Tab-separated table of C-alpha atoms and ligand atoms in Angstrom:
chain	number	residue	atom	x	y	z
A	30	MET	CA	0.000	0.000	0.000
A	31	PRO	CA	1.144	3.590	-0.479
A	32	ARG	CA	2.893	4.908	2.610
A	33	LYS	CA	0.431	7.762	2.835
A	34	ILE	CA	-3.285	7.627	1.989
A	35	ALA	CA	-5.480	10.701	2.282
A	36	TYR	CA	-9.095	9.599	2.109
A	37	GLY	CA	-12.474	11.269	2.282
A	38	GLU	CA	-14.295	14.501	1.547
A	39	ASN	CA	-11.951	17.488	1.138
A	40	SER	CA	-8.838	15.298	1.290
A	41	ALA	CA	-7.633	16.667	-2.079
A	42	LYS	CA	-8.466	20.196	-0.939
A	43	ASP	CA	-6.704	20.021	2.409
A	44	PHE	CA	-3.534	18.372	1.099
A	45	GLU	CA	-0.415	20.545	0.909
A	46	TYR	CA	1.070	20.032	-2.548
A	47	PRO	CA	4.784	20.507	-3.148
A	48	GLU	CA	5.832	23.378	-5.447
A	49	ASN	CA	7.066	22.709	-8.992
A	50	SER	CA	4.902	19.630	-9.414
A	51	LEU	CA	4.096	18.260	-12.839
A	52	ILE	CA	0.403	17.397	-13.111
A	53	ILE	CA	-0.408	14.695	-15.643
A	54	THR	CA	-4.006	14.318	-16.787
A	55	THR	CA	-6.212	12.958	-19.568
A	56	THR	CA	-8.871	15.643	-19.167
A	57	THR	CA	-9.459	19.011	-20.812
A	58	PRO	CA	-8.854	22.495	-19.321
A	59	ASP	CA	-12.580	23.234	-18.816
A	60	ILE	CA	-12.693	20.321	-16.354
A	61	TYR	CA	-9.259	20.305	-14.741
A	62	GLU	CA	-9.136	24.030	-14.082
A	63	LYS	CA	-12.079	23.567	-11.734
A	64	TRP	CA	-10.308	20.643	-10.069
A	65	LEU	CA	-7.048	22.578	-9.629
A	66	SER	CA	-8.766	25.547	-8.038
A	67	TYR	CA	-10.517	23.159	-5.595
A	68	MET	CA	-7.145	21.599	-4.795
A	69	GLY	CA	-5.574	25.031	-4.318
A	70	ILE	CA	-2.353	23.942	-5.997
A	71	LYS	CA	0.189	26.631	-6.934
A	72	ASN	CA	3.340	26.845	-9.104
A	73	TYR	CA	2.864	23.765	-11.184
A	74	GLU	CA	3.385	22.525	-14.732
A	75	ILE	CA	0.657	20.574	-16.468
A	76	TYR	CA	0.733	17.957	-19.234
A	77	ASP	CA	-2.773	17.272	-20.559
A	78	LYS	CA	-2.118	15.276	-23.711
A	79	VAL	CA	-2.309	11.789	-22.206
A	80	THR	CA	-4.769	9.579	-24.107
A	81	PRO	CA	-6.464	6.407	-22.846
A	82	ASP	CA	-4.249	3.291	-23.057
A	83	PRO	CA	-1.048	5.370	-22.952
A	84	ALA	CA	1.870	4.343	-25.160
A	85	ILE	CA	5.498	4.183	-24.080
A	86	GLU	CA	6.237	6.935	-26.655
A	87	THR	CA	4.023	9.386	-24.714
A	88	ILE	CA	5.937	8.641	-21.524
A	89	GLU	CA	9.317	9.132	-23.245
A	90	GLU	CA	8.033	12.417	-24.713
A	91	ILE	CA	7.011	13.769	-21.297
A	92	LYS	CA	10.332	12.708	-19.787
A	93	LYS	CA	12.217	14.599	-22.489
A	94	LYS	CA	9.974	17.679	-22.350
A	95	TYR	CA	10.461	18.295	-18.623
A	96	GLU	CA	14.092	17.281	-18.288
A	97	GLY	CA	16.026	20.065	-16.577
A	98	LYS	CA	12.853	21.738	-15.246
A	99	GLN	CA	13.451	20.782	-11.606
A	100	ILE	CA	10.160	18.894	-11.278
A	101	SER	CA	9.725	17.968	-7.601
A	102	THR	CA	6.761	15.577	-7.822
A	103	TYR	CA	4.473	14.030	-10.409
A	104	ILE	CA	0.753	14.293	-9.754
A	105	GLY	CA	-1.416	11.811	-11.662
A	106	LEU	CA	-4.888	13.347	-11.796
A	107	GLY	CA	-7.554	11.407	-13.684
A	108	GLY	CA	-8.400	7.823	-14.545
A	109	GLY	CA	-6.077	4.822	-14.730
A	110	SER	CA	-4.212	6.163	-17.781
A	111	SER	CA	-3.015	9.383	-16.087
A	112	MET	CA	-1.872	7.408	-13.055
A	113	ASP	CA	-0.128	4.716	-15.135
A	114	VAL	CA	1.877	7.358	-17.020
A	115	CYS	CA	2.955	8.850	-13.676
A	116	LYS	CA	3.962	5.454	-12.351
A	117	TYR	CA	6.169	4.623	-15.320
A	118	LEU	CA	7.712	8.104	-15.453
A	119	SER	CA	8.526	7.964	-11.764
A	120	LYS	CA	10.274	4.634	-12.249
A	121	LEU	CA	12.366	6.153	-15.066
A	122	THR	CA	13.343	9.341	-13.237
A	123	GLY	CA	13.077	8.478	-9.525
A	124	ILE	CA	10.853	11.548	-8.953
A	125	PRO	CA	8.103	10.818	-6.355
A	126	LYS	CA	4.419	10.692	-7.259
A	127	ILE	CA	1.024	11.582	-5.843
A	128	LEU	CA	-1.900	9.708	-7.424
A	129	ILE	CA	-5.401	11.168	-7.381
A	130	PRO	CA	-8.156	9.150	-9.089
A	131	THR	CA	-11.101	11.097	-10.502
A	132	THR	CA	-12.927	8.057	-11.869
A	133	PHE	CA	-13.190	5.275	-9.356
A	134	GLY	CA	-12.525	1.785	-10.616
A	135	THR	CA	-8.991	0.859	-11.540
A	136	GLY	CA	-7.697	1.193	-7.975
A	137	ALA	CA	-4.411	2.158	-9.672
A	138	GLU	CA	-3.635	4.619	-6.860
A	139	MET	CA	-3.163	1.612	-4.536
A	140	THR	CA	-1.263	-0.882	-6.704
A	141	THR	CA	2.193	-1.724	-8.050
A	142	TYR	CA	0.663	-2.380	-11.503
A	143	ALA	CA	0.735	-0.211	-14.621
A	144	VAL	CA	-0.676	-0.870	-18.074
A	145	VAL	CA	1.357	0.639	-20.905
A	146	SER	CA	1.083	0.008	-24.662
A	147	PHE	CA	4.103	-1.165	-26.640
A	148	ASN	CA	3.581	-1.431	-30.435
A	149	HIS	CA	-0.183	-0.889	-29.956
A	150	LYS	CA	-0.442	-3.836	-27.557
A	151	LYS	CA	-1.381	-3.276	-23.925
A	152	LYS	CA	1.052	-4.793	-21.487
A	153	LEU	CA	0.525	-5.308	-17.772
A	154	LEU	CA	3.646	-4.419	-15.815
A	155	GLN	CA	4.419	-4.736	-12.134
A	156	ASP	CA	7.170	-2.982	-10.216
A	157	GLU	CA	7.553	-1.838	-6.610
A	158	ALA	CA	8.663	1.512	-8.089
A	159	PHE	CA	5.101	1.981	-9.432
A	160	LEU	CA	3.656	2.331	-5.932
A	161	ALA	CA	2.354	5.834	-5.131
A	162	ASP	CA	4.220	7.815	-2.483
A	163	THR	CA	0.858	9.366	-1.621
A	164	ALA	CA	-2.647	8.394	-2.763
A	165	ILE	CA	-5.493	10.873	-2.383
A	166	VAL	CA	-9.026	9.465	-2.701
A	167	ASP	CA	-11.599	12.254	-2.588
A	168	PRO	CA	-15.242	11.672	-3.656
A	169	TYR	CA	-15.347	15.346	-4.766
A	170	PHE	CA	-14.385	14.189	-8.275
A	171	LEU	CA	-17.311	11.758	-8.613
A	172	PRO	CA	-20.321	13.981	-9.518
A	173	GLY	CA	-20.384	14.857	-13.207
A	174	THR	CA	-18.665	11.620	-14.263
A	175	PRO	CA	-20.456	10.480	-17.463
A	176	PHE	CA	-22.587	7.340	-16.950
A	177	ASN	CA	-20.485	5.269	-19.373
A	178	ILE	CA	-17.247	6.020	-17.556
A	179	MET	CA	-18.874	5.428	-14.168
A	180	ARG	CA	-20.254	2.022	-15.131
A	181	ASN	CA	-17.044	0.869	-16.878
A	182	SER	CA	-15.020	1.884	-13.815
A	183	ALA	CA	-17.429	0.158	-11.420
A	184	CYS	CA	-17.310	-3.002	-13.541
A	185	ASP	CA	-13.497	-2.939	-13.503
A	186	ALA	CA	-13.414	-2.564	-9.718
A	187	MET	CA	-15.868	-5.453	-9.246
A	188	ALA	CA	-13.980	-7.675	-11.705
A	189	GLN	CA	-10.727	-6.899	-9.895
A	190	ALA	CA	-12.183	-7.595	-6.448
A	191	SER	CA	-13.753	-10.924	-7.463
A	192	GLU	CA	-10.851	-12.147	-9.657
A	193	GLY	CA	-8.469	-11.090	-6.874
A	194	TYR	CA	-10.536	-13.104	-4.387
A	195	ASP	CA	-10.216	-16.216	-6.565
A	196	SER	CA	-6.518	-15.693	-7.414
A	197	LYS	CA	-4.004	-18.374	-6.466
A	198	LEU	CA	-1.833	-15.584	-5.037
A	199	GLY	CA	-4.560	-14.558	-2.580
A	200	ASN	CA	-4.202	-14.889	1.173
A	201	PRO	CA	-6.606	-14.257	4.078
A	202	LEU	CA	-5.737	-10.543	4.141
A	203	THR	CA	-6.202	-9.903	0.389
A	204	SER	CA	-9.426	-11.973	0.472
A	205	LEU	CA	-10.702	-9.763	3.271
A	206	PHE	CA	-10.150	-6.617	1.194
A	207	CYS	CA	-11.542	-8.190	-2.000
A	208	LYS	CA	-14.663	-9.477	-0.250
A	209	GLU	CA	-15.360	-6.166	1.481
A	210	ALA	CA	-14.721	-4.272	-1.783
A	211	PHE	CA	-17.170	-6.460	-3.708
A	212	ASP	CA	-19.888	-6.116	-1.038
A	213	ILE	CA	-19.566	-2.315	-1.062
A	214	LEU	CA	-19.436	-1.985	-4.862
A	215	GLU	CA	-22.415	-4.319	-5.305
A	216	ASP	CA	-24.398	-2.240	-2.803
A	217	ALA	CA	-23.358	0.940	-4.667
A	218	ILE	CA	-24.705	-0.336	-8.001
A	219	MET	CA	-27.676	-2.478	-7.028
A	220	ASN	CA	-29.045	0.073	-4.556
A	221	ASP	CA	-28.034	3.230	-6.465
A	222	LYS	CA	-25.488	4.567	-3.972
A	223	PRO	CA	-22.705	5.889	-6.238
A	224	GLU	CA	-21.131	7.706	-3.288
A	225	LEU	CA	-19.820	4.296	-2.140
A	226	LEU	CA	-17.779	3.746	-5.343
A	227	PRO	CA	-14.555	5.581	-4.321
A	228	TYR	CA	-14.194	3.560	-1.109
A	229	GLY	CA	-15.087	0.263	-2.813
A	230	ALA	CA	-12.619	0.852	-5.650
A	231	MET	CA	-9.879	1.773	-3.180
A	232	LEU	CA	-10.382	-1.456	-1.203
A	233	SER	CA	-10.457	-3.426	-4.460
A	234	GLY	CA	-7.089	-1.888	-5.373
A	235	ILE	CA	-5.564	-2.950	-2.052
A	236	GLY	CA	-7.015	-6.474	-2.392
A	237	PHE	CA	-6.274	-7.393	-6.000
A	238	GLY	CA	-3.098	-5.268	-5.957
A	239	ASN	CA	-1.602	-7.782	-3.540
A	240	SER	CA	-3.021	-10.907	-5.177
A	241	SER	CA	-3.633	-10.226	-8.937
A	242	THR	CA	-6.434	-10.508	-11.423
A	243	THR	CA	-6.860	-13.714	-13.409
A	244	LEU	CA	-8.615	-15.244	-16.444
A	245	GLY	CA	-11.248	-12.491	-16.875
A	246	HIS	CA	-8.587	-9.815	-17.311
A	247	ALA	CA	-6.484	-12.107	-19.548
A	248	LEU	CA	-9.446	-12.567	-21.910
A	249	SER	CA	-10.292	-8.867	-21.929
A	250	TYR	CA	-7.108	-7.514	-23.509
A	251	VAL	CA	-7.854	-8.806	-27.035
A	252	PHE	CA	-11.078	-6.788	-26.900
A	253	SER	CA	-9.369	-3.651	-25.577
A	254	ASN	CA	-6.710	-4.022	-28.295
A	255	GLU	CA	-9.653	-3.624	-30.721
A	256	GLY	CA	-10.863	-0.490	-28.950
A	257	VAL	CA	-13.369	-1.738	-26.350
A	258	PRO	CA	-12.943	0.172	-23.051
A	259	HIS	CA	-11.262	-1.928	-20.338
A	260	GLY	CA	-14.177	-2.028	-17.876
A	261	TYR	CA	-16.704	-2.670	-20.630
A	262	SER	CA	-14.826	-5.703	-21.942
A	263	LEU	CA	-14.707	-7.176	-18.429
A	264	SER	CA	-18.518	-7.337	-18.200
A	265	SER	CA	-18.604	-10.378	-20.500
A	266	CYS	CA	-15.010	-11.601	-20.029
A	267	THR	CA	-15.094	-11.820	-16.234
A	268	THR	CA	-18.607	-13.314	-16.276
A	269	VAL	CA	-17.448	-16.141	-18.563
A	270	ALA	CA	-14.216	-16.546	-16.571
A	271	HIS	CA	-16.182	-16.787	-13.306
A	272	LYS	CA	-18.388	-19.476	-14.863
A	273	PHE	CA	-15.293	-21.398	-16.024
A	274	ASN	CA	-13.695	-21.098	-12.570
A	275	LYS	CA	-16.960	-21.886	-10.728
A	276	SER	CA	-16.319	-18.656	-8.823
A	277	PRO	CA	-18.543	-17.856	-5.825
A	278	TYR	CA	-18.998	-14.446	-7.487
A	279	TYR	CA	-20.375	-15.694	-10.847
A	280	GLU	CA	-24.084	-14.949	-10.231
A	281	ARG	CA	-23.539	-11.738	-8.270
A	282	PHE	CA	-21.111	-10.307	-10.850
A	283	LYS	CA	-23.503	-11.135	-13.696
A	284	LYS	CA	-26.435	-9.471	-11.895
A	285	VAL	CA	-24.480	-6.234	-11.496
A	286	CYS	CA	-23.549	-6.298	-15.212
A	287	GLN	CA	-27.222	-6.802	-16.080
A	288	LYS	CA	-28.179	-3.835	-13.927
A	289	LEU	CA	-25.520	-1.713	-15.698
A	290	LYS	CA	-26.989	-2.808	-19.073
A	291	PHE	CA	-23.789	-3.945	-20.770
A	292	GLU	CA	-24.171	-5.242	-24.342
A	293	PRO	CA	-22.463	-8.382	-25.726
A	294	LEU	CA	-18.968	-8.021	-27.265
A	295	LYS	CA	-17.704	-8.624	-30.785
A	296	LEU	CA	-14.222	-9.631	-31.906
A	297	LYS	CA	-12.777	-8.903	-35.353
A	298	GLN	CA	-9.926	-11.409	-35.274
A	299	PRO	CA	-10.503	-15.186	-35.430
A	300	LEU	CA	-10.860	-16.820	-31.997
A	301	ASP	CA	-7.868	-19.097	-32.557
A	302	GLN	CA	-5.621	-16.126	-33.317
A	303	ALA	CA	-6.941	-14.232	-30.265
A	304	ALA	CA	-6.217	-17.272	-28.069
A	305	ASP	CA	-2.601	-17.177	-29.289
A	306	VAL	CA	-2.382	-13.565	-28.071
A	307	ILE	CA	-3.866	-14.476	-24.671
A	308	MET	CA	-1.875	-17.637	-23.918
A	309	PRO	CA	1.507	-15.904	-23.235
A	310	ASP	CA	-0.192	-13.665	-20.612
A	311	ARG	CA	1.221	-15.766	-17.752
A	312	GLY	CA	0.884	-12.879	-15.257
A	313	HIS	CA	-2.866	-13.455	-15.281
A	314	LEU	CA	-3.207	-17.093	-16.331
A	315	ASP	CA	-0.708	-18.610	-13.888
A	316	ASN	CA	-2.672	-17.143	-10.984
A	317	ASN	CA	-6.022	-18.443	-12.201
A	318	PRO	CA	-7.520	-20.909	-9.700
A	319	ILE	CA	-7.877	-23.554	-12.461
A	320	ASP	CA	-5.303	-24.387	-15.161
A	321	VAL	CA	-6.298	-22.937	-18.538
A	322	THR	CA	-5.461	-24.523	-21.918
A	323	LYS	CA	-5.639	-22.863	-25.317
A	324	GLN	CA	-8.795	-24.904	-26.036
A	325	ASP	CA	-10.360	-23.469	-22.852
A	326	ILE	CA	-9.546	-19.927	-24.037
A	327	VAL	CA	-11.100	-20.562	-27.471
A	328	LYS	CA	-14.194	-21.965	-25.751
A	329	CYS	CA	-14.478	-18.971	-23.400
A	330	LEU	CA	-14.043	-16.513	-26.306
A	331	GLY	CA	-16.714	-18.420	-28.247
A	332	GLU	CA	-19.108	-18.045	-25.333
A	333	ILE	CA	-18.368	-14.320	-25.152
A	334	VAL	CA	-18.940	-13.518	-28.835
A	335	ASN	CA	-21.411	-16.212	-29.996
A	336	SER	CA	-23.903	-16.131	-27.130
A	337	ASN	CA	-24.845	-13.446	-24.657
A	338	PRO	CA	-23.134	-14.489	-21.405
A	339	LEU	CA	-24.999	-11.769	-19.486
A	340	ILE	CA	-28.464	-13.311	-19.952
B	3	LIG	ZN1	-8.789	-3.935	-14.515
């Protein structure tokens, strides 16, 4: 876990930010200017050209652009992509980082994981150097989040909590966090209490961040490589993976996806070819509670694209 966690209403407002920080965000000035004035941050640089599923080239470009500018701290302000860029940059330069999620789902502010694209392929990386020095989780950023982003983020957090619960790397402590996260997130969606999402996503990050996600996430990357948002692709992928694994969360996860009205997924590439892309993803597959063969992957993909697994 990050050494310092500031949580709750006004936590981003009350925090004392270091001078000469570099803020990294995916959002546009009309939105982040409001955020920055709430945070009361002064004397900063800002880089706002990060796009979803950030590429290594973007990270190298930022590194070059701010070299010699005496940047004291990176501040990742936004969704998973802004935070992942910060994590990788900080590993390259050794400059500390503060991570502030504004959509609540990836739990990236709590984990040692980062997803970065190399040659247009998303790659999951893990490094102790990716851990935030400070994480700030403030529900202030929640209102105004578009429905699509909210539901994709919630789906990601629930997939992470339940896959993390089932992971071979889990232990009683990670299971405790994953279970509590799932209960809270399920309550948030099923009973229309979005204000619970930041806390649920944070607990999910602590839980899966110390165990790992599994088959559902492994299956999802071939869909995100074709442009489907991460959380969206997990609605079907994690449902089918939970069925395959006989997960205790299969029915509950599916019910939440039904409530969020996710549609079935399509895949352009042949299933066999997609399975070849998924099989080397040992970081996810080796931690799956049941061994997975290439035939199993093809079968799971078939279920995802040829039937509607959410019915
Ligand atoms: Zn995820």
